[in-house]
């Protein structure tokens, strides 16, 4: 136990140095989640800071902003105001940031460690997200072999019922269900289930090609994913997904939609896998 | 027995508490300190592409928890879940996972000296998590080392479903 106690400061130091700026930004938001007492300390500190350092400048700015609009301000005065604003903003940011560092250093060691762990984890998640992940993520929920999957709409080039004539081609991989003409182009339909959950498939390749799924989603240039049903669209926030940081296995599963316990599919990775194969 | 002698026994032969559960016809015990809670079986969502011993995932108050099929992991025949089936939520190797068991029995107090090492038969990987066996009320209790239930890579993967 004593050894663990000794190691703690070293751990914090290392982590802070690795990604100091990013961690402090995240800490600022994380501080809100700490005990009510700690939050009060933060608020009091920020209030004090605002009252002491900023008050005279802030007053000046407020005064100039509240002047009647009818009176045109001279150009120089306006430029000065912009400069003043910038200086004030930058000064405030620096002061608040350094104040946060002070507050952070005053927190108990275990809270510091927890905040650093949380911040580092969030940072890892942020860095691991695919570039198509925005603040909100509209997704299409589909059904494949009784498994619900979420597919980001931003990665789709089309959704259609599969009622076109399908061309079967010889000597193709098991996941190749056939070629159809869709919007004037030849598109290969991929057996989604065969790609991502081959262990769940009991039918033979021929059976799956004959009794194929009812819909397909066009991804990439000339590929489409087969699916048994289109369910609904949902708009997800980043917090509604448990993101997979390391995607060494099942790289196409970018995360889990927590509410629905379904996989969020990265179709770009599926396309890459198909191309590699 | 004097107080000093009692203290010495406590130090040399500490008492541990085990949560016991049933699988097929046997009773197993796991360290109570690693048990977070015991749940009735709720909807377990299967995960495509998951290893055969992963039953699926559950939503535990907004957290996704992976559920391991303990029968499958122990090489026991499969059975249908019933009213007695439980998911024991455990923490091991910094991961929180659920293990599906036939039923949960009790919390048993045991001294470390009461756990005998299990007879070693071959190098079966699947039996590495058996810490030992203990006799209790004329029945044998199999003590499981949860940390060895899965390999290091398998534990790391538990948070990725």
Short mmCIF file of C-alpha atoms in Angstrom, two decimals:
data_model
loop_
_atom_site.label_atom_id
_atom_site.label_comp_id
_atom_site.label_asym_id
_atom_site.label_seq_id
_atom_site.Cartn_x
_atom_site.Cartn_y
_atom_site.Cartn_z
CA UNK A 1 0.00 0.00 0.00
CA UNK A 2 2.81 2.36 0.85
CA UNK A 3 4.46 1.71 -2.48
CA UNK A 4 1.26 2.57 -4.30
CA UNK A 5 1.01 5.82 -2.35
CA UNK A 6 4.50 6.81 -3.42
CA UNK A 7 3.84 6.12 -7.07
CA UNK A 8 0.82 8.40 -7.41
CA UNK A 9 2.57 11.77 -7.93
CA UNK A 10 4.85 10.29 -10.60
CA UNK A 11 1.84 8.96 -12.49
CA UNK A 12 0.12 12.34 -12.47
CA UNK A 13 3.22 14.14 -13.60
CA UNK A 14 3.75 11.84 -16.54
CA UNK A 15 0.16 12.05 -17.70
CA UNK A 16 0.03 15.83 -17.36
CA UNK A 17 3.14 16.30 -19.42
CA UNK A 18 1.88 14.01 -22.18
CA UNK A 19 -1.18 16.06 -23.06
CA UNK A 20 -1.25 19.02 -20.75
CA UNK A 21 -3.37 21.44 -22.74
CA UNK A 22 -5.97 18.95 -23.75
CA UNK A 23 -6.21 17.51 -20.27
CA UNK A 24 -6.69 20.93 -18.70
CA UNK A 25 -9.44 21.78 -21.15
CA UNK A 26 -11.22 18.60 -20.24
CA UNK A 27 -10.57 19.08 -16.54
CA UNK A 28 -12.42 22.36 -16.72
CA UNK A 29 -15.54 20.54 -17.79
CA UNK A 30 -14.92 17.63 -15.45
CA UNK A 31 -14.61 19.94 -12.47
CA UNK A 32 -18.34 20.46 -12.70
CA UNK A 33 -18.85 16.82 -11.87
CA UNK A 34 -16.83 16.85 -8.67
CA UNK A 35 -18.50 17.17 -5.24
CA UNK A 36 -20.66 20.18 -4.57
CA UNK A 37 -17.97 21.55 -2.26
CA UNK A 38 -15.38 21.49 -4.96
CA UNK A 39 -17.73 23.15 -7.39
CA UNK A 40 -18.28 25.93 -4.85
CA UNK A 41 -14.55 26.39 -4.55
CA UNK A 42 -14.27 26.73 -8.33
CA UNK A 43 -17.19 29.16 -8.54
CA UNK A 44 -15.89 31.27 -5.67
CA UNK A 45 -12.44 31.39 -7.20
CA UNK A 46 -13.75 32.46 -10.59
CA UNK A 47 -16.06 35.05 -9.04
CA UNK A 48 -13.24 36.48 -6.96
CA UNK A 49 -11.06 36.62 -10.01
CA UNK A 50 -13.73 38.45 -11.99
CA UNK A 51 -14.33 40.97 -9.19
CA UNK A 52 -10.70 41.83 -8.55
CA UNK A 53 -8.72 41.68 -11.80
CA UNK A 54 -11.30 42.32 -14.43
CA UNK A 55 -13.75 44.73 -12.88
CA UNK A 56 -12.30 48.06 -14.05
CA UNK A 57 -11.79 46.92 -17.63
CA UNK A 58 -15.11 45.15 -17.74
CA UNK A 59 -16.91 48.26 -16.49
CA UNK A 60 -15.26 50.32 -19.21
CA UNK A 61 -16.34 47.84 -21.84
CA UNK A 62 -19.91 47.61 -20.59
CA UNK A 63 -20.13 51.39 -20.54
CA UNK A 64 -18.95 51.69 -24.13
CA UNK A 65 -21.30 48.93 -25.26
CA UNK A 66 -24.34 50.57 -23.69
CA UNK A 67 -23.86 53.94 -25.40
CA UNK A 68 -26.76 54.86 -27.68
CA UNK A 69 -26.40 53.42 -31.16
CA UNK A 70 -27.40 56.68 -32.81
CA UNK A 71 -24.09 58.25 -31.90
CA UNK A 72 -21.55 56.89 -34.37
CA UNK A 73 -18.32 55.97 -32.67
CA UNK A 74 -15.13 57.19 -34.29
CA UNK A 75 -13.28 54.44 -36.16
CA UNK A 76 -10.22 54.61 -33.89
CA UNK A 77 -12.35 54.25 -30.80
CA UNK A 78 -14.07 51.22 -32.33
CA UNK A 79 -10.72 49.59 -33.15
CA UNK A 80 -9.51 50.29 -29.61
CA UNK A 81 -12.64 48.61 -28.30
CA UNK A 82 -11.97 45.49 -30.37
CA UNK A 83 -8.38 45.36 -29.13
CA UNK A 84 -9.53 45.89 -25.57
CA UNK A 85 -12.05 43.10 -25.96
CA UNK A 86 -9.41 40.73 -27.33
CA UNK A 87 -6.95 41.57 -24.57
CA UNK A 88 -9.65 41.21 -21.96
CA UNK A 89 -10.75 37.84 -23.37
CA UNK A 90 -7.22 36.48 -23.66
CA UNK A 91 -6.34 37.74 -20.20
CA UNK A 92 -9.45 36.17 -18.73
CA UNK A 93 -8.77 32.84 -20.43
CA UNK A 94 -5.19 32.73 -19.19
CA UNK A 95 -6.18 33.80 -15.68
CA UNK A 96 -9.05 31.33 -15.44
CA UNK A 97 -6.84 28.57 -16.82
CA UNK A 98 -4.05 29.24 -14.34
CA UNK A 99 -6.65 29.58 -11.60
CA UNK A 100 -8.05 26.17 -12.58
CA UNK A 101 -4.57 24.70 -12.36
CA UNK A 102 -4.25 26.13 -8.84
CA UNK A 103 -7.65 24.76 -7.87
CA UNK A 104 -6.75 21.43 -9.39
CA UNK A 105 -3.54 21.28 -7.39
CA UNK A 106 -5.50 21.94 -4.21
CA UNK A 107 -7.81 18.98 -4.79
CA UNK A 108 -7.20 15.77 -2.84
CA UNK A 109 -4.82 13.36 -4.56
CA UNK A 110 -7.48 10.74 -5.23
CA UNK A 111 -9.77 13.33 -6.87
CA UNK A 112 -6.85 14.60 -8.96
CA UNK A 113 -6.08 11.08 -10.05
CA UNK A 114 -9.73 10.38 -10.88
CA UNK A 115 -10.01 13.58 -12.92
CA UNK A 116 -6.81 12.84 -14.80
CA UNK A 117 -7.96 9.29 -15.53
CA UNK A 118 -11.35 10.56 -16.73
CA UNK A 119 -9.80 13.29 -18.82
CA UNK A 120 -7.25 10.94 -20.34
CA UNK A 121 -9.97 8.41 -21.14
CA UNK A 122 -12.11 11.09 -22.78
CA UNK A 123 -9.12 12.26 -24.74
CA UNK A 124 -8.39 8.73 -25.92
CA UNK A 125 -12.01 8.35 -27.02
CA UNK A 126 -11.97 11.72 -28.81
CA UNK A 127 -8.79 10.80 -30.66
CA UNK A 128 -10.10 7.40 -31.65
CA UNK A 129 -13.35 8.60 -33.22
CA UNK A 130 -13.65 8.32 -36.98
CA UNK A 131 -13.70 11.67 -38.75
CA UNK A 132 -17.33 11.26 -39.78
CA UNK A 133 -18.51 11.36 -36.16
CA UNK A 134 -20.10 14.74 -35.54
CA UNK A 135 -21.72 16.24 -32.48
CA UNK A 136 -24.91 14.40 -33.42
CA UNK A 137 -24.95 11.27 -35.47
CA UNK A 138 -28.07 10.37 -37.46
CA UNK A 139 -28.19 6.62 -37.91
CA UNK A 140 -30.35 4.09 -39.68
CA UNK A 141 -31.31 1.04 -37.66
CA UNK A 142 -31.39 -2.13 -39.71
CA UNK A 143 -32.00 -5.77 -39.05
CA UNK A 144 -29.52 -8.44 -40.12
CA UNK A 145 -30.20 -12.03 -39.10
CA UNK A 146 -32.27 -10.76 -36.14
CA UNK A 147 -29.44 -8.50 -35.00
CA UNK A 148 -30.09 -4.81 -34.85
CA UNK A 149 -27.30 -2.68 -36.30
CA UNK A 150 -26.92 1.09 -36.47
CA UNK A 151 -25.47 2.50 -39.69
CA UNK A 152 -24.46 6.19 -39.84
CA UNK A 153 -26.53 7.89 -42.55
CA UNK A 154 -23.54 9.97 -43.55
CA UNK A 155 -21.82 6.83 -44.84
CA UNK A 156 -24.73 5.68 -47.00
CA UNK A 157 -25.18 6.37 -50.70
CA UNK A 158 -28.61 4.85 -51.03
CA UNK A 159 -31.21 2.55 -49.49
CA UNK A 160 -33.43 0.33 -51.57
CA UNK A 161 -35.60 -2.75 -51.64
CA UNK A 162 -33.91 -5.67 -53.32
CA UNK A 163 -36.36 -6.62 -56.02
CA UNK A 164 -34.12 -6.14 -59.05
CA UNK A 165 -32.91 -8.99 -61.17
CA UNK A 166 -29.66 -10.28 -59.69
CA UNK A 167 -26.75 -11.54 -61.68
CA UNK A 168 -24.92 -14.45 -60.07
CA UNK A 169 -21.25 -14.70 -60.87
CA UNK A 170 -19.13 -17.83 -60.65
CA UNK A 171 -16.14 -18.27 -58.33
CA UNK A 172 -16.99 -15.46 -55.97
CA UNK A 173 -16.38 -15.30 -52.22
CA UNK A 174 -19.11 -16.56 -49.87
CA UNK A 175 -20.15 -13.01 -49.01
CA UNK A 176 -20.80 -12.15 -52.70
CA UNK A 177 -24.58 -12.39 -53.17
CA UNK A 178 -24.69 -11.09 -56.74
CA UNK A 179 -24.61 -8.02 -58.94
CA UNK A 180 -27.53 -5.72 -59.62
CA UNK A 181 -28.02 -2.59 -61.65
CA UNK A 182 -28.81 0.33 -59.38
CA UNK A 183 -29.18 3.88 -60.66
CA UNK A 184 -27.34 3.02 -63.84
CA UNK A 185 -24.39 1.36 -62.13
CA UNK A 186 -23.42 -2.22 -61.37
CA UNK A 187 -23.40 -2.81 -57.65
CA UNK A 188 -22.12 -5.89 -55.83
CA UNK A 189 -24.38 -6.92 -52.97
CA UNK A 190 -22.49 -8.13 -49.95
CA UNK A 191 -23.83 -10.63 -47.42
CA UNK A 192 -23.54 -8.45 -44.31
CA UNK A 193 -24.21 -11.34 -41.95
CA UNK A 194 -21.54 -13.47 -43.60
CA UNK A 195 -19.03 -10.66 -43.16
CA UNK A 196 -19.63 -9.67 -39.58
CA UNK A 197 -21.19 -12.73 -37.94
CA UNK A 198 -20.36 -15.83 -39.95
CA UNK A 199 -20.79 -17.91 -36.79
CA UNK A 200 -24.53 -17.17 -36.77
CA UNK A 201 -25.22 -18.38 -40.30
CA UNK A 202 -26.68 -21.81 -40.73
CA UNK A 203 -27.70 -21.60 -44.40
CA UNK A 204 -25.43 -22.60 -47.24
CA UNK A 205 -23.99 -20.04 -49.64
CA UNK A 206 -26.42 -21.07 -52.37
CA UNK A 207 -29.39 -20.89 -50.05
CA UNK A 208 -28.45 -17.36 -49.05
CA UNK A 209 -28.03 -16.33 -52.69
CA UNK A 210 -31.40 -17.80 -53.65
CA UNK A 211 -33.37 -16.57 -50.64
CA UNK A 212 -31.62 -13.26 -50.27
CA UNK A 213 -32.45 -10.48 -47.80
CA UNK A 214 -35.10 -7.93 -48.70
CA UNK A 215 -33.12 -4.66 -48.71
CA UNK A 216 -29.70 -3.28 -49.39
CA UNK A 217 -27.74 -0.19 -48.41
CA UNK A 218 -25.35 1.21 -50.92
CA UNK A 219 -21.93 1.98 -49.48
CA UNK A 220 -18.80 3.07 -51.28
CA UNK A 221 -18.77 3.27 -55.05
CA UNK A 222 -20.11 -0.09 -56.18
CA UNK A 223 -20.93 -2.07 -53.05
CA UNK A 224 -24.11 -2.61 -51.08
CA UNK A 225 -24.81 -4.26 -47.75
CA UNK A 226 -27.72 -6.66 -47.57
CA UNK A 227 -30.19 -6.40 -44.70
CA UNK A 228 -33.43 -8.08 -43.70
CA UNK A 229 -35.34 -4.96 -42.68
CA UNK A 230 -35.09 -1.21 -42.38
CA UNK A 231 -36.34 -0.21 -38.96
CA UNK A 232 -36.03 3.50 -38.20
CA UNK A 233 -33.66 6.43 -38.04
CA UNK A 234 -32.31 7.76 -34.77
CA UNK A 235 -30.19 10.78 -33.96
CA UNK A 236 -27.46 9.86 -31.53
CA UNK A 237 -25.24 12.11 -29.47
CA UNK A 238 -21.65 11.08 -28.80
CA UNK A 239 -22.57 10.29 -25.20
CA UNK A 240 -25.19 7.79 -26.31
CA UNK A 241 -22.53 5.54 -27.78
CA UNK A 242 -19.92 3.51 -25.96
CA UNK A 243 -16.99 3.99 -28.29
CA UNK A 244 -14.43 1.25 -28.86
CA UNK A 245 -11.02 2.82 -28.44
CA UNK A 246 -9.01 -0.13 -29.70
CA UNK A 247 -10.51 -1.78 -32.73
CA UNK A 248 -8.04 -4.58 -33.30
CA UNK A 249 -10.79 -7.17 -33.44
CA UNK A 250 -14.08 -6.44 -35.24
CA UNK A 251 -12.76 -3.10 -36.54
CA UNK A 252 -16.09 -2.45 -38.25
CA UNK A 253 -17.77 -2.13 -34.82
CA UNK A 254 -17.00 1.45 -33.89
CA UNK A 255 -19.12 1.38 -30.76
CA UNK A 256 -22.30 0.25 -29.04
CA UNK A 257 -25.51 2.28 -28.96
CA UNK A 258 -26.09 2.13 -25.21
CA UNK A 259 -29.89 2.48 -25.20
CA UNK A 260 -30.48 -0.17 -27.84
CA UNK A 261 -27.44 -2.36 -27.14
CA UNK A 262 -26.67 -2.58 -30.83
CA UNK A 263 -23.46 -2.25 -32.78
CA UNK A 264 -22.66 1.01 -34.55
CA UNK A 265 -21.24 -0.03 -37.88
CA UNK A 266 -18.37 1.70 -39.67
CA UNK A 267 -19.15 0.85 -43.27
CA UNK A 268 -15.95 2.51 -44.48
CA UNK A 269 -13.98 -0.16 -42.62
CA UNK A 270 -16.18 -2.87 -44.11
CA UNK A 271 -15.45 -1.53 -47.58
CA UNK A 272 -11.72 -1.55 -46.79
CA UNK A 273 -11.93 -5.14 -45.54
CA UNK A 274 -13.74 -6.21 -48.68
CA UNK A 275 -11.18 -4.46 -50.87
CA UNK A 276 -8.32 -6.11 -48.99
CA UNK A 277 -9.98 -9.51 -49.37
CA UNK B 1 -7.18 -19.73 23.22
CA UNK B 2 -5.58 -16.41 24.18
CA UNK B 3 -6.19 -13.21 22.26
CA UNK B 4 -2.61 -13.26 20.95
CA UNK B 5 -3.02 -16.79 19.60
CA UNK B 6 -6.26 -15.74 17.95
CA UNK B 7 -4.52 -12.77 16.30
CA UNK B 8 -1.75 -15.04 15.06
CA UNK B 9 -4.25 -17.37 13.43
CA UNK B 10 -5.99 -14.39 11.82
CA UNK B 11 -2.68 -13.23 10.38
CA UNK B 12 -1.37 -16.58 9.22
CA UNK B 13 -4.66 -18.02 8.14
CA UNK B 14 -7.02 -15.21 7.18
CA UNK B 15 -10.72 -15.77 6.76
CA UNK B 16 -12.20 -15.04 3.36
CA UNK B 17 -15.76 -14.70 2.21
CA UNK B 18 -16.95 -16.37 -0.95
CA UNK B 19 -20.15 -15.84 -2.91
CA UNK B 20 -21.22 -19.33 -3.88
CA UNK B 21 -23.19 -20.22 -6.98
CA UNK B 22 -24.36 -23.34 -8.73
CA UNK B 23 -23.43 -24.54 -12.20
CA UNK B 24 -24.84 -27.88 -13.28
CA UNK B 25 -24.48 -30.04 -10.16
CA UNK B 26 -21.53 -28.29 -8.55
CA UNK B 27 -21.06 -25.37 -6.21
CA UNK B 28 -18.49 -22.71 -7.00
CA UNK B 29 -17.16 -19.89 -4.90
CA UNK B 30 -15.74 -16.49 -5.85
CA UNK B 31 -14.21 -13.80 -3.69
CA UNK B 32 -16.96 -11.56 -2.33
CA UNK B 33 -14.71 -8.52 -2.72
CA UNK B 34 -14.90 -8.91 -6.48
CA UNK B 35 -18.69 -9.11 -6.57
CA UNK B 36 -20.49 -5.86 -7.28
CA UNK B 37 -24.06 -7.08 -7.47
CA UNK B 38 -26.30 -9.97 -8.40
CA UNK B 39 -28.98 -9.43 -11.02
CA UNK B 40 -31.94 -11.35 -12.28
CA UNK B 41 -31.49 -12.21 -15.92
CA UNK B 42 -32.69 -9.35 -18.10
CA UNK B 43 -32.53 -8.88 -21.84
CA UNK B 44 -29.11 -9.90 -23.01
CA UNK B 45 -28.37 -8.49 -26.44
CA UNK B 46 -26.12 -10.79 -28.46
CA UNK B 47 -23.08 -9.22 -30.08
CA UNK B 48 -22.20 -10.08 -33.67
CA UNK B 49 -18.71 -11.44 -34.06
CA UNK B 50 -18.21 -11.97 -30.32
CA UNK B 51 -16.37 -15.05 -29.04
CA UNK B 52 -18.53 -18.07 -28.24
CA UNK B 53 -18.22 -17.58 -24.47
CA UNK B 54 -19.66 -14.04 -24.66
CA UNK B 55 -23.40 -14.29 -24.27
CA UNK B 56 -24.02 -10.65 -25.06
CA UNK B 57 -24.32 -7.27 -23.41
CA UNK B 58 -26.73 -5.72 -20.93
CA UNK B 59 -27.56 -2.15 -20.07
CA UNK B 60 -26.82 -1.71 -16.38
CA UNK B 61 -28.05 1.75 -15.40
CA UNK B 62 -26.61 3.31 -18.55
CA UNK B 63 -23.44 1.25 -18.60
CA UNK B 64 -22.84 -1.53 -21.08
CA UNK B 65 -21.77 -4.72 -19.32
CA UNK B 66 -20.56 -7.79 -21.17
CA UNK B 67 -22.04 -11.09 -19.96
CA UNK B 68 -19.92 -14.23 -20.06
CA UNK B 69 -21.56 -17.61 -20.49
CA UNK B 70 -19.94 -19.37 -17.55
CA UNK B 71 -21.23 -22.81 -18.55
CA UNK B 72 -19.65 -22.35 -21.96
CA UNK B 73 -16.41 -21.10 -20.43
CA UNK B 74 -16.25 -24.05 -18.04
CA UNK B 75 -17.00 -26.51 -20.83
CA UNK B 76 -20.34 -27.53 -19.32
CA UNK B 77 -23.42 -28.47 -21.35
CA UNK B 78 -25.76 -25.62 -22.23
CA UNK B 79 -29.11 -25.20 -20.53
CA UNK B 80 -32.07 -22.86 -20.75
CA UNK B 81 -32.14 -19.90 -18.39
CA UNK B 82 -34.85 -20.05 -15.72
CA UNK B 83 -36.13 -18.09 -12.73
CA UNK B 84 -33.15 -19.07 -10.65
CA UNK B 85 -30.58 -17.96 -13.22
CA UNK B 86 -28.58 -14.94 -12.15
CA UNK B 87 -25.98 -12.59 -13.55
CA UNK B 88 -23.23 -11.91 -11.02
CA UNK B 89 -21.60 -8.58 -11.83
CA UNK B 90 -17.95 -8.84 -10.92
CA UNK B 91 -14.91 -6.63 -11.18
CA UNK B 92 -11.67 -8.19 -12.26
CA UNK B 93 -8.58 -6.96 -14.08
CA UNK B 94 -10.08 -3.44 -14.03
CA UNK B 95 -13.08 -4.64 -16.03
CA UNK B 96 -16.68 -5.00 -14.95
CA UNK B 97 -18.37 -8.05 -16.45
CA UNK B 98 -21.35 -10.22 -15.72
CA UNK B 99 -21.15 -13.97 -15.39
CA UNK B 100 -24.26 -16.03 -15.95
CA UNK B 101 -24.80 -18.78 -13.37
CA UNK B 102 -27.57 -21.30 -12.73
CA UNK B 103 -28.30 -19.86 -9.28
CA UNK B 104 -26.66 -17.97 -6.43
CA UNK B 105 -26.48 -19.84 -3.13
CA UNK B 106 -24.96 -17.93 -0.21
CA UNK B 107 -21.96 -16.08 1.19
CA UNK B 108 -19.63 -18.60 2.81
CA UNK B 109 -16.87 -17.90 5.31
CA UNK B 110 -13.74 -19.91 4.76
CA UNK B 111 -10.20 -19.95 6.05
CA UNK B 112 -7.47 -19.99 3.43
CA UNK B 113 -6.07 -23.18 4.94
CA UNK B 114 -9.37 -24.91 4.16
CA UNK B 115 -8.77 -24.51 0.42
CA UNK B 116 -6.87 -27.48 -0.97
CA UNK B 117 -5.18 -27.25 -4.30
CA UNK B 118 -7.15 -28.93 -7.03
CA UNK B 119 -5.78 -32.17 -8.45
CA UNK B 120 -3.70 -31.28 -11.49
CA UNK B 121 -4.75 -33.24 -14.52
CA UNK B 122 -2.77 -32.35 -17.61
CA UNK B 123 -2.27 -28.83 -18.84
CA UNK B 124 -5.84 -28.00 -19.61
CA UNK B 125 -6.03 -24.24 -20.11
CA UNK B 126 -9.67 -24.23 -19.10
CA UNK B 127 -8.88 -25.37 -15.57
CA UNK B 128 -6.34 -22.68 -14.79
CA UNK B 129 -8.96 -20.55 -13.07
CA UNK B 130 -9.66 -23.21 -10.44
CA UNK B 131 -7.87 -21.99 -7.35
CA UNK B 132 -8.72 -25.05 -5.30
CA UNK B 133 -11.44 -27.02 -3.58
CA UNK B 134 -12.81 -26.76 -0.07
CA UNK B 135 -14.97 -29.12 1.90
CA UNK B 136 -18.05 -27.52 3.37
CA UNK B 137 -21.01 -29.23 5.03
CA UNK B 138 -19.88 -32.52 3.48
CA UNK B 139 -19.94 -30.98 0.03
CA UNK B 140 -17.10 -29.85 -2.13
CA UNK B 141 -16.85 -26.22 -3.11
CA UNK B 142 -14.78 -25.25 -6.14
CA UNK B 143 -12.97 -21.98 -5.51
CA UNK B 144 -12.59 -19.93 -8.69
CA UNK B 145 -9.86 -17.37 -9.30
CA UNK B 146 -11.83 -14.81 -11.32
CA UNK B 147 -8.71 -13.05 -12.56
CA UNK B 148 -7.77 -16.20 -14.43
CA UNK B 149 -11.22 -16.83 -15.82
CA UNK B 150 -10.09 -15.09 -19.00
CA UNK B 151 -6.68 -14.46 -20.46
CA UNK B 152 -5.17 -10.98 -20.39
CA UNK B 153 -6.24 -10.26 -23.97
CA UNK B 154 -9.72 -11.62 -23.31
CA UNK B 155 -10.13 -9.37 -20.27
CA UNK B 156 -8.98 -6.36 -22.28
CA UNK B 157 -11.54 -7.21 -24.93
CA UNK B 158 -14.38 -7.32 -22.40
CA UNK B 159 -14.85 -3.55 -22.51
CA UNK B 160 -14.94 -3.55 -26.28
CA UNK B 161 -18.29 -5.20 -26.93
#
